[in-house]
């Protein structure tokens, strides 16, 4: 299944693998835990840093 969303919190809970796109290009992909816990791309880091904390939901 492909799930497309701008809601990072939902993506984290429903996805096993994640692709992060920037201007129509995939800039990072991998297992959800890896992308969230150790992002390698600068855009992914900024995207995750801008999301509300998942600890307070």
Coordinates of N, CA and C in Angstrom, one line a residue:
X1 N 0.8 -1.2 0.0 CA 0.0 0.0 0.0 C 0.9 1.2 0.0
X2 N 0.5 2.2 -0.7 CA 1.2 3.5 -0.7 C 0.3 4.5 0.0
X3 N 0.9 5.2 1.0 CA 0.2 6.1 1.8 C 0.9 7.5 1.7
X4 N 0.2 8.5 1.2 CA 0.9 9.8 0.9 C 0.2 10.8 1.9
X5 N 1.1 11.5 2.7 CA 0.6 12.4 3.7 C 1.6 13.5 4.0
X6 N 1.1 14.6 4.5 CA 1.9 15.7 5.0 C 1.9 15.6 6.5
X7 N 1.1 14.7 7.1 CA 1.0 14.5 8.6 C 2.1 13.5 9.1
X8 N 3.2 14.1 9.5 CA 4.3 13.2 9.9 C 4.0 12.3 11.1
X9 N 3.1 12.7 12.0 CA 2.7 11.9 13.1 C 2.0 10.6 12.6
X10 N 1.1 10.8 11.7 CA 0.3 9.7 11.2 C 1.3 8.7 10.4
X11 N 2.1 9.3 9.6 CA 3.1 8.5 8.8 C 3.9 7.6 9.7
X12 N 4.4 8.1 10.8 CA 5.2 7.4 11.7 C 4.5 6.1 12.2
X13 N 3.2 6.3 12.5 CA 2.4 5.2 13.1 C 1.9 4.2 12.1
X14 N 1.7 4.5 10.8 CA 1.1 3.6 9.9 C 2.1 3.0 8.9
X15 N 3.4 3.4 8.9 CA 4.3 3.1 7.9 C 5.5 2.2 8.4
X16 N 5.8 1.2 7.6 CA 7.0 0.4 7.8 C 8.2 1.0 7.2
X17 N 8.0 1.6 6.0 CA 9.1 2.2 5.2 C 8.6 3.6 4.8
X18 N 9.6 4.5 4.7 CA 9.2 5.9 4.4 C 10.1 6.4 3.3
X19 N 9.5 7.2 2.3 CA 10.2 7.9 1.3 C 9.9 9.4 1.6
X20 N 11.0 10.2 1.7 CA 10.8 11.6 1.9 C 11.1 12.3 0.5
X21 N 10.1 13.1 0.1 CA 10.3 13.8 -1.2 C 10.5 15.3 -1.0
X22 N 11.3 15.8 -1.9 CA 11.6 17.3 -1.9 C 11.6 17.7 -3.4
X23 N 10.7 18.6 -3.7 CA 10.6 19.1 -5.1 C 10.4 17.9 -6.1
X24 N 9.6 16.9 -5.7 CA 9.3 15.8 -6.6 C 10.4 14.7 -6.7
X25 N 11.4 14.8 -5.9 CA 12.5 13.8 -5.9 C 12.6 13.2 -4.6
X26 N 12.8 11.9 -4.6 CA 13.0 11.2 -3.3 C 14.4 11.5 -2.8
X27 N 14.5 12.1 -1.6 CA 15.8 12.5 -1.0 C 16.2 11.5 0.1
X28 N 15.3 10.7 0.6 CA 15.6 9.8 1.6 C 14.6 8.7 1.7
X29 N 15.0 7.4 1.8 CA 14.1 6.4 2.0 C 14.7 5.3 2.9
X30 N 13.8 4.6 3.6 CA 14.3 3.5 4.4 C 13.3 3.1 5.4
X31 N 13.6 2.2 6.3 CA 12.7 1.7 7.4 C 12.3 3.0 8.2
X32 N 11.0 3.0 8.6 CA 10.5 4.1 9.3 C 11.3 4.5 10.5
X33 N 11.7 3.5 11.3 CA 12.5 3.8 12.5 C 13.8 4.4 12.2
X34 N 14.4 4.0 11.1 CA 15.7 4.5 10.7 C 15.6 6.0 10.3
X35 N 14.6 6.3 9.5 CA 14.4 7.6 9.0 C 14.0 8.6 10.1
X36 N 13.2 8.1 11.0 CA 12.8 9.0 12.1 C 13.9 9.2 13.2
X37 N 14.6 8.1 13.5 CA 15.6 8.1 14.5 C 17.0 8.6 14.1
X38 N 17.3 8.4 12.8 CA 18.6 8.8 12.3 C 18.5 9.3 10.9
X39 N 17.8 10.4 10.6 CA 17.7 10.9 9.2 C 19.1 11.3 8.7
X40 N 19.4 11.0 7.4 CA 20.7 11.4 6.9 C 20.6 12.6 6.0
X41 N 19.4 12.9 5.5 CA 19.3 14.1 4.6 C 18.9 15.4 5.3
X42 N 19.5 16.5 5.0 CA 19.3 17.7 5.7 C 17.8 18.1 5.6
X43 N 17.1 17.9 4.5 CA 15.7 18.3 4.4 C 14.9 17.4 5.3
X44 N 15.2 16.1 5.4 CA 14.5 15.3 6.3 C 14.7 15.7 7.7
X45 N 15.9 16.1 8.1 CA 16.1 16.6 9.5 C 15.3 17.8 9.8
X46 N 15.2 18.8 8.8 CA 14.4 20.0 9.0 C 12.9 19.7 9.1
X47 N 12.5 18.8 8.2 CA 11.1 18.4 8.2 C 10.7 17.8 9.6
X48 N 11.5 16.8 10.1 CA 11.2 16.2 11.3 C 11.3 17.2 12.5
X49 N 12.3 18.1 12.4 CA 12.5 19.1 13.5 C 11.3 20.1 13.5
X50 N 10.6 20.3 12.4 CA 9.5 21.2 12.4 C 8.2 20.6 12.9
X51 N 8.1 19.3 12.9 CA 6.9 18.6 13.3 C 6.7 18.7 14.8
X52 N 5.5 18.8 15.3 CA 5.2 18.8 16.7 C 5.7 17.5 17.3
X53 N 6.1 17.6 18.6 CA 6.6 16.4 19.3 C 5.6 15.3 19.3
X54 N 6.1 14.1 19.0 CA 5.3 12.9 19.0 C 5.1 12.4 20.4
X55 N 5.8 12.9 21.4 CA 5.7 12.5 22.7 C 4.5 13.1 23.4
X56 N 4.0 14.2 22.9 CA 2.9 14.9 23.6 C 1.6 14.8 22.9
X57 N 1.4 13.7 22.1 CA 0.1 13.5 21.4 C -0.8 12.5 22.2

